Amino acid sequence: MGKQNVPDIVVGRLPIYLRALNRMLQEGQEYTSSHELGERLGISSAQIRKDLSHFGEFGKQGTGYHIAYLRDQLRQILHVDREWPMAVVGAGDLGRAIAHYKGFTPRGFRVMALFDADPARVGERIGALRVLAMDELEREIKRQNIKVAMIAVPAEAAQEVANQLVQAGVRAILNYAPITLAVPPEVHVQYIDPVAHLQHMTYYLDA
Amino acid sequence: MGKQNVPDIVVGRLPIYLRALNRMLQEGQEYTSSHELGERLGISSAQIRKDLSHFGEFGKQGTGYHIAYLRDQLRQILHVDREWPMAVVGAGDLGRAIAHYKGFTPRGFRVMALFDADPARVGERIGALRVLAMDELEREIKRQNIKVAMIAVPAEAAQEVANQLVQAGVRAILNYAPITLAVPPEVHVQYIDPVAHLQHMTYYLDA
């Protein structure tokens, strides 16, 4: 099935389904339904069935979805049935929290390189990693064949870091800096800006 | 204009417009156009004009948008022309990074209370704050009239924390725990799950 056929908004929901299925498995559950999944996620069961139908026929009439099977299928579809080595640029508070975060490896990612522009930070050990200088970025990312990176530097520095990452071969960037990046069309970028989420919600709060 | 008339997806783009306008102001720019803004953000100029038209007539034929004026209007619309006191639950690596983050106050938020369930962390100083115990949460949140909170605890603990926050009067929760929360309809929740963003992108990467 051609990837161009699946709307990006549908792709964006698959990790949420996968996350819920993993939780159900942890809770000892074996089967679920689009209805139950929808209740848990606040998404209509029709939406879930429609989303999954882009990729195949996963449920059985009467028994619903076999959770472990659907989980494995989603992991394959999202290409997280493997472990992606990841680079993190920025070893400040956020970069450190990312480097220490235990939640990546069970879900397909592992921080394998950590860079910072501050000479005072270079060489420092953070978890199992040693902070590398920016002029080691391209060589190290190529050496480890890293395709995925996270940017945790101030907004002013983020575009230049993105340029270096792309130059080194990175094809997916998760950007924590509160700035929209310009990248070539073959490079994917997603954004995490907590303040944007907070402002989205205060819109609805009474003054 | 009734809030129910504006689609939530439009509301979600306003903080991104606001962010870009602030950056333009920092760069010394005085006027912009929907075209320029769109170029910067990878959004069509027609979309930007349509989004803003929900709230009024901000641009002038010929001169475009006066950036400072549009910025002030968006701050009012999003209710961030004031400072929202915020609670953070979880004083691990992520909670610490949040407590240290300098990016909240210029954009309408300030961390005013930090809680953790671990007695070993209670009393510890993190920046200007002292970590409080969970049994102080309700009193402290009511005392400071806090309506906005961030959850930075493990997934297993997040629902119970959300229940306590809602009970204490919180109406907007930014949840970093990788789990979908059940909350009453008057409470707003947004999610930050970096792994979901990463998986969204690896879908498009060749295996």
Coordinates of C-alpha atoms in Angstrom, one line a residue:
Chain A
M1 CA 0.0 0.0 0.0
G2 CA 1.5 3.3 -1.0
K3 CA 2.4 5.6 1.9
Q4 CA 1.2 8.6 0.0
N5 CA -2.3 7.2 0.5
V6 CA -2.4 7.6 4.2
P7 CA -3.1 11.0 5.6
D8 CA -0.4 12.3 7.9
I9 CA -3.0 12.9 10.7
V10 CA -3.8 9.2 10.6
V11 CA -0.1 8.3 10.9
G12 CA 0.2 10.6 13.9
R13 CA -2.5 8.7 15.7
L14 CA -0.8 5.3 15.3
P15 CA 1.8 5.9 18.1
I16 CA -1.1 6.7 20.4
Y17 CA -2.8 3.4 19.6
L18 CA 0.4 1.6 20.0
R19 CA 1.0 3.2 23.4
A20 CA -2.5 2.2 24.6
L21 CA -2.1 -1.4 23.3
N22 CA 1.2 -1.8 25.2
R23 CA -0.4 -0.5 28.3
M24 CA -3.3 -3.0 28.0
L25 CA -0.7 -5.8 27.5
Q26 CA 1.1 -4.7 30.7
E27 CA -2.2 -4.8 32.4
G28 CA -2.6 -8.5 31.3
Q29 CA -5.3 -7.9 28.7
E30 CA -5.3 -10.1 25.6
Y31 CA -8.1 -8.7 23.4
T32 CA -9.7 -5.3 22.9
S33 CA -12.2 -3.6 20.6
S34 CA -12.2 -0.4 18.8
H35 CA -14.9 0.7 21.2
E36 CA -12.8 0.0 24.3
L37 CA -9.7 1.6 22.7
G38 CA -11.8 4.6 21.7
E39 CA -13.1 5.0 25.3
R40 CA -9.6 5.0 26.6
L41 CA -8.3 7.5 24.1
G42 CA -11.3 9.8 23.7
I43 CA -11.4 8.9 20.0
S44 CA -14.5 7.5 18.3
S45 CA -14.4 3.7 17.6
A46 CA -15.4 4.5 13.9
Q47 CA -12.3 6.7 13.6
I48 CA -10.0 4.0 15.0
R49 CA -11.5 1.4 12.6
K50 CA -11.1 3.8 9.7
D51 CA -7.5 4.6 10.7
L52 CA -6.5 1.0 11.0
S53 CA -8.2 0.0 7.7
H54 CA -5.6 2.0 5.8
F55 CA -3.1 -0.7 6.8
G56 CA -5.1 -4.0 6.7
E57 CA -7.7 -6.0 8.4
F58 CA -6.7 -6.5 12.0
G59 CA -9.9 -7.2 13.9
K60 CA -12.1 -10.3 13.9
Q61 CA -15.9 -10.0 14.1
G62 CA -16.9 -10.9 17.6
T63 CA -13.5 -11.2 19.3
G64 CA -12.1 -7.8 18.3
Y65 CA -8.4 -7.1 18.1
H66 CA -5.8 -9.6 19.4
I67 CA -3.7 -7.0 21.2
A68 CA -0.2 -8.5 20.8
Y69 CA -0.8 -9.1 17.1
L70 CA -2.0 -5.5 16.5
R71 CA 0.8 -4.1 18.6
D72 CA 3.4 -6.1 16.4
Q73 CA 1.7 -4.9 13.2
L74 CA 1.8 -1.2 14.4
R75 CA 5.4 -1.6 15.4
Q76 CA 6.3 -2.8 11.9
I77 CA 4.2 -0.1 10.2
L78 CA 5.9 2.6 12.3
H79 CA 9.3 1.0 11.8
V80 CA 9.9 0.7 15.5
D81 CA 10.3 -3.1 15.4
R82 CA 14.0 -2.2 15.6
E83 CA 16.1 0.3 17.6
W84 CA 16.9 3.7 16.1
P85 CA 20.1 5.2 17.3
M86 CA 19.5 8.9 18.2
A87 CA 21.6 12.0 18.6
V88 CA 20.7 14.8 21.0
V89 CA 22.1 18.3 20.6
G90 CA 22.2 20.4 23.7
A91 CA 23.4 19.1 27.1
G92 CA 21.6 21.6 29.3
D93 CA 18.8 20.7 31.7
L94 CA 16.5 19.4 28.9
G95 CA 19.3 17.5 27.1
R96 CA 20.2 15.8 30.3
A97 CA 16.6 14.9 31.1
I98 CA 16.4 13.4 27.6
A99 CA 19.7 11.5 28.0
H100 CA 18.4 10.0 31.3
Y101 CA 14.9 9.2 30.1
K102 CA 14.2 5.5 30.3
G103 CA 11.2 5.6 28.0
F104 CA 12.9 5.6 24.7
T105 CA 14.4 2.0 24.5
P106 CA 11.1 0.1 25.1
R107 CA 9.6 2.1 22.2
G108 CA 12.3 1.9 19.5
F109 CA 14.9 4.5 20.2
R110 CA 18.2 4.9 22.0
V111 CA 20.3 8.0 22.6
M112 CA 23.7 7.2 21.2
A113 CA 25.4 10.6 20.9
L114 CA 25.1 13.8 22.8
F115 CA 26.6 17.1 21.6
D116 CA 27.0 20.6 23.1
A117 CA 28.5 23.8 21.9
D118 CA 29.8 24.8 25.3
P119 CA 33.4 23.7 25.8
A120 CA 32.8 23.5 29.6
R121 CA 30.3 20.7 28.9
V122 CA 32.3 18.7 26.4
G123 CA 33.8 15.6 27.9
E124 CA 31.3 15.4 30.7
R125 CA 29.6 12.1 31.4
I126 CA 25.8 12.0 31.3
G127 CA 24.5 8.5 32.0
A128 CA 26.4 6.2 29.6
L129 CA 27.4 9.0 27.3
R130 CA 30.1 11.5 27.1
V131 CA 29.2 15.0 25.7
L132 CA 30.9 15.6 22.3
A133 CA 31.8 18.9 20.7
M134 CA 29.9 20.3 17.8
D135 CA 32.8 19.8 15.4
E136 CA 32.6 16.0 16.1
L137 CA 28.9 16.0 15.1
E138 CA 29.0 15.1 11.4
R139 CA 31.7 12.4 11.8
E140 CA 30.0 10.8 14.8
I141 CA 26.5 10.8 13.2
K142 CA 27.8 9.3 10.0
R143 CA 29.9 6.7 11.9
Q144 CA 26.9 5.5 13.8
N145 CA 24.5 5.9 10.8
I146 CA 22.2 8.0 12.9
K147 CA 19.0 9.2 11.1
V148 CA 17.0 10.6 14.1
A149 CA 18.0 13.5 16.3
M150 CA 16.5 15.8 19.0
I151 CA 17.4 19.5 19.2
A152 CA 17.5 20.8 22.8
V153 CA 19.4 24.1 22.3
P154 CA 18.2 27.7 22.6
A155 CA 16.0 29.1 19.8
E156 CA 18.8 31.3 18.4
A157 CA 21.0 28.2 17.8
A158 CA 18.4 25.8 16.5
Q159 CA 18.5 26.5 12.8
E160 CA 22.3 26.2 12.5
V161 CA 22.1 22.9 14.5
A162 CA 19.4 21.6 12.2
N163 CA 21.6 22.5 9.1
Q164 CA 24.5 20.5 10.6
L165 CA 22.3 17.5 11.4
V166 CA 20.8 17.4 7.9
Q167 CA 24.3 17.8 6.4
A168 CA 25.4 14.8 8.5
G169 CA 22.5 12.6 7.1
V170 CA 19.8 13.0 9.8
R171 CA 16.3 12.6 8.3
A172 CA 14.0 13.1 11.3
I173 CA 14.3 15.9 13.8
L174 CA 12.4 16.4 17.0
N175 CA 12.8 20.1 17.8
Y176 CA 12.4 21.4 21.4
A177 CA 13.6 24.9 20.5
P178 CA 10.6 27.2 20.1
I179 CA 11.2 28.1 16.5
T180 CA 10.0 26.7 13.2
L181 CA 13.0 25.2 11.3
A182 CA 13.6 25.4 7.5
V183 CA 14.8 21.9 6.3
P184 CA 14.9 20.2 2.9
P185 CA 11.6 18.4 1.9
E186 CA 13.2 14.9 2.5
V187 CA 13.7 15.8 6.2
H188 CA 10.9 15.3 8.7
V189 CA 10.5 17.7 11.6
Q190 CA 8.2 17.5 14.6
Y191 CA 8.0 20.1 17.4
I192 CA 7.6 20.0 21.1
D193 CA 6.8 23.4 22.6
P194 CA 5.2 23.1 26.0
V195 CA 4.2 26.8 26.1
A196 CA 2.3 26.5 22.9
H197 CA 0.3 23.6 24.5
L198 CA -0.3 25.7 27.6
Q199 CA -1.4 28.7 25.6
H200 CA -3.8 26.5 23.6
M201 CA -5.5 25.6 26.9
T202 CA -5.6 29.0 28.5
Y203 CA -7.6 30.2 25.5
Y204 CA -10.4 28.2 27.0
L205 CA -9.9 29.3 30.6
D206 CA -11.9 32.1 32.0
A207 CA -9.8 35.1 32.6
Chain B
M1 CA -17.6 36.2 19.2
G2 CA -18.6 32.8 20.8
K3 CA -15.6 30.6 21.5
Q4 CA -17.6 27.6 20.4
N5 CA -17.4 29.0 16.8
V6 CA -13.6 28.6 16.5
P7 CA -12.3 25.1 15.6
D8 CA -9.9 23.8 18.2
I9 CA -7.3 23.2 15.5
V10 CA -7.3 26.9 14.7
V11 CA -6.8 27.7 18.4
G12 CA -3.9 25.4 18.4
R13 CA -2.1 27.4 15.6
L14 CA -2.4 30.7 17.4
P15 CA 0.5 30.1 19.8
I16 CA 2.6 29.3 16.8
Y17 CA 1.7 32.6 15.1
L18 CA 2.4 34.4 18.4
R19 CA 5.8 32.7 18.7
A20 CA 6.8 33.7 15.2
L21 CA 5.6 37.3 15.7
N22 CA 7.6 37.6 18.9
R23 CA 10.7 36.4 17.0
M24 CA 10.1 38.9 14.3
L25 CA 9.9 41.7 16.9
Q26 CA 13.1 40.5 18.4
E27 CA 14.7 40.6 15.0
G28 CA 13.6 44.3 14.8
Q29 CA 10.9 43.8 12.2
E30 CA 7.8 46.0 12.4
Y31 CA 5.4 44.8 9.8
T32 CA 4.7 41.4 8.2
S33 CA 2.3 39.7 5.8
S34 CA 0.4 36.5 5.9
H35 CA 2.6 35.5 3.0
E36 CA 5.8 36.0 5.0
L37 CA 4.4 34.5 8.1
G38 CA 3.3 31.5 6.1
E39 CA 6.7 31.1 4.5
R40 CA 8.3 31.0 7.9
L41 CA 5.9 28.5 9.4
G42 CA 5.2 26.3 6.4
I43 CA 1.5 27.2 6.5
S44 CA -0.3 28.7 3.5
S45 CA -1.0 32.4 3.7
A46 CA -4.7 31.7 3.0
Q47 CA -4.8 29.5 6.1
I48 CA -3.3 32.2 8.2
R49 CA -5.7 34.8 7.0
K50 CA -8.7 32.5 7.5
D51 CA -7.5 31.5 11.0
L52 CA -7.1 35.1 12.1
S53 CA -10.4 36.2 10.5
H54 CA -12.2 34.2 13.3
F55 CA -11.0 36.9 15.7
G56 CA -11.2 40.1 13.8
E57 CA -9.6 42.2 11.1
F58 CA -5.9 42.6 11.9
G59 CA -4.2 43.3 8.6
K60 CA -4.3 46.4 6.4
Q61 CA -4.4 46.2 2.6
G62 CA -1.0 47.2 1.4
T63 CA 0.9 47.4 4.7
G64 CA 0.0 43.9 6.1
Y65 CA 0.1 43.2 9.8
H66 CA 1.5 45.6 12.4
I67 CA 3.5 42.9 14.3
A68 CA 3.3 44.4 17.8
Y69 CA -0.4 45.1 17.5
L70 CA -1.2 41.6 16.2
R71 CA 1.0 40.1 18.9
D72 CA -0.9 42.0 21.6
Q73 CA -4.2 40.9 20.2
L74 CA -3.1 37.2 20.1
R75 CA -1.9 37.5 23.7
Q76 CA -5.3 38.7 24.8
I77 CA -7.1 36.1 22.8
L78 CA -5.0 33.3 24.3
H79 CA -5.3 34.9 27.8
V80 CA -1.5 35.2 28.1
D81 CA -1.5 39.0 28.6
R82 CA -1.1 38.0 32.2
E83 CA 1.0 35.4 34.1
W84 CA -0.5 32.1 35.0
P85 CA 0.9 30.4 38.2
M86 CA 1.7 26.8 37.4
A87 CA 2.1 23.6 39.4
V88 CA 4.5 20.8 38.4
V89 CA 4.1 17.3 39.8
G90 CA 7.2 15.2 39.6
A91 CA 10.7 16.4 40.6
G92 CA 12.7 13.9 38.6
D93 CA 15.0 14.8 35.7
L94 CA 12.0 16.2 33.7
G95 CA 10.4 18.1 36.5
R96 CA 13.8 19.7 37.3
A97 CA 14.3 20.7 33.7
I98 CA 10.8 22.2 33.7
A99 CA 11.4 24.1 37.0
H100 CA 14.7 25.5 35.5
Y101 CA 13.2 26.4 32.1
K102 CA 13.5 30.1 31.4
G103 CA 11.0 30.0 28.5
F104 CA 7.8 30.1 30.5
T105 CA 7.7 33.6 32.0
P106 CA 8.1 35.6 28.8
R107 CA 5.1 33.7 27.4
G108 CA 2.6 33.9 30.3
F109 CA 3.5 31.2 32.8
R110 CA 5.5 30.7 36.0
V111 CA 6.1 27.6 37.9
M112 CA 5.0 28.4 41.5
A113 CA 4.7 25.0 43.1
L114 CA 6.6 21.7 42.7
F115 CA 5.4 18.4 44.2
D116 CA 6.9 14.9 44.5
A117 CA 5.7 11.7 46.0
D118 CA 9.2 10.6 47.0
P119 CA 9.9 11.7 50.7
A120 CA 13.6 11.8 49.8
R121 CA 12.9 14.7 47.4
V122 CA 10.5 16.6 49.6
G123 CA 12.2 19.8 50.9
E124 CA 14.8 19.9 48.3
R125 CA 15.5 23.3 46.6
I126 CA 15.1 23.4 42.8
G127 CA 15.7 26.9 41.5
A128 CA 13.6 29.2 43.6
L129 CA 11.2 26.4 44.7
R130 CA 11.2 23.9 47.5
V131 CA 9.7 20.4 46.6
L132 CA 6.4 19.9 48.5
A133 CA 4.8 16.6 49.5
M134 CA 1.8 15.3 47.7
D135 CA -0.4 15.7 50.7
E136 CA 0.3 19.5 50.5
L137 CA -0.9 19.6 46.9
E138 CA -4.6 20.5 47.3
R139 CA -4.0 23.1 50.0
E140 CA -1.1 24.8 48.1
I141 CA -2.9 24.8 44.7
K142 CA -6.0 26.4 46.3
R143 CA -4.0 28.9 48.3
Q144 CA -2.2 30.1 45.1
N145 CA -5.4 29.8 43.0
I146 CA -3.4 27.7 40.5
K147 CA -5.4 26.6 37.4
V148 CA -2.6 25.2 35.2
A149 CA -0.4 22.2 36.0
M150 CA 2.2 19.9 34.3
I151 CA 2.4 16.2 35.1
A152 CA 6.0 14.8 35.0
V153 CA 5.5 11.5 36.8
P154 CA 5.7 7.9 35.6
A155 CA 2.7 6.6 33.6
E156 CA 1.5 4.4 36.5
A157 CA 1.1 7.4 38.8
A158 CA -0.3 10.0 36.3
Q159 CA -4.0 9.3 36.5
E160 CA -4.0 9.5 40.3
V161 CA -2.0 12.8 40.1
A162 CA -4.5 14.2 37.6
N163 CA -7.4 13.3 39.9
Q164 CA -5.7 15.2 42.7
L165 CA -5.0 18.2 40.5
V166 CA -8.6 18.4 39.3
Q167 CA -9.9 18.0 42.9
A168 CA -7.7 21.0 43.8
G169 CA -9.2 23.2 41.1
V170 CA -6.8 22.8 38.2
R171 CA -8.5 23.3 34.8
A172 CA -5.6 22.8 32.3
I173 CA -3.1 19.9 32.5
L174 CA -0.1 19.4 30.3
N175 CA 0.7 15.7 30.7
Y176 CA 4.2 14.4 29.9
A177 CA 3.4 10.9 31.2
P178 CA 2.8 8.5 28.2
I179 CA -0.8 7.7 29.1
T180 CA -4.2 9.2 28.1
L181 CA -5.9 10.7 31.1
A182 CA -9.6 10.6 32.0
V183 CA -10.7 14.0 33.3
P184 CA -14.1 15.7 33.6
P185 CA -15.2 17.7 30.5
E186 CA -14.4 21.1 32.0
V187 CA -10.7 20.2 32.3
H188 CA -8.4 20.6 29.4
V189 CA -5.5 18.2 28.8
Q190 CA -2.7 18.4 26.3
Y191 CA 0.0 15.7 25.8
I192 CA 3.7 15.8 25.2
D193 CA 5.1 12.4 24.3
P194 CA 8.4 12.7 22.5
V195 CA 8.4 9.0 21.5
A196 CA 5.0 9.4 19.7
H197 CA 6.5 12.2 17.7
L198 CA 9.6 10.1 16.9
Q199 CA 7.5 7.1 15.8
H200 CA 5.4 9.4 13.7
M201 CA 8.5 10.3 11.7
T202 CA 10.1 6.9 11.5
Y203 CA 7.0 5.8 9.7
Y204 CA 8.3 7.8 6.7
L205 CA 11.9 6.7 7.0
D206 CA 13.2 3.8 4.9
A207 CA 13.9 0.8 7.0

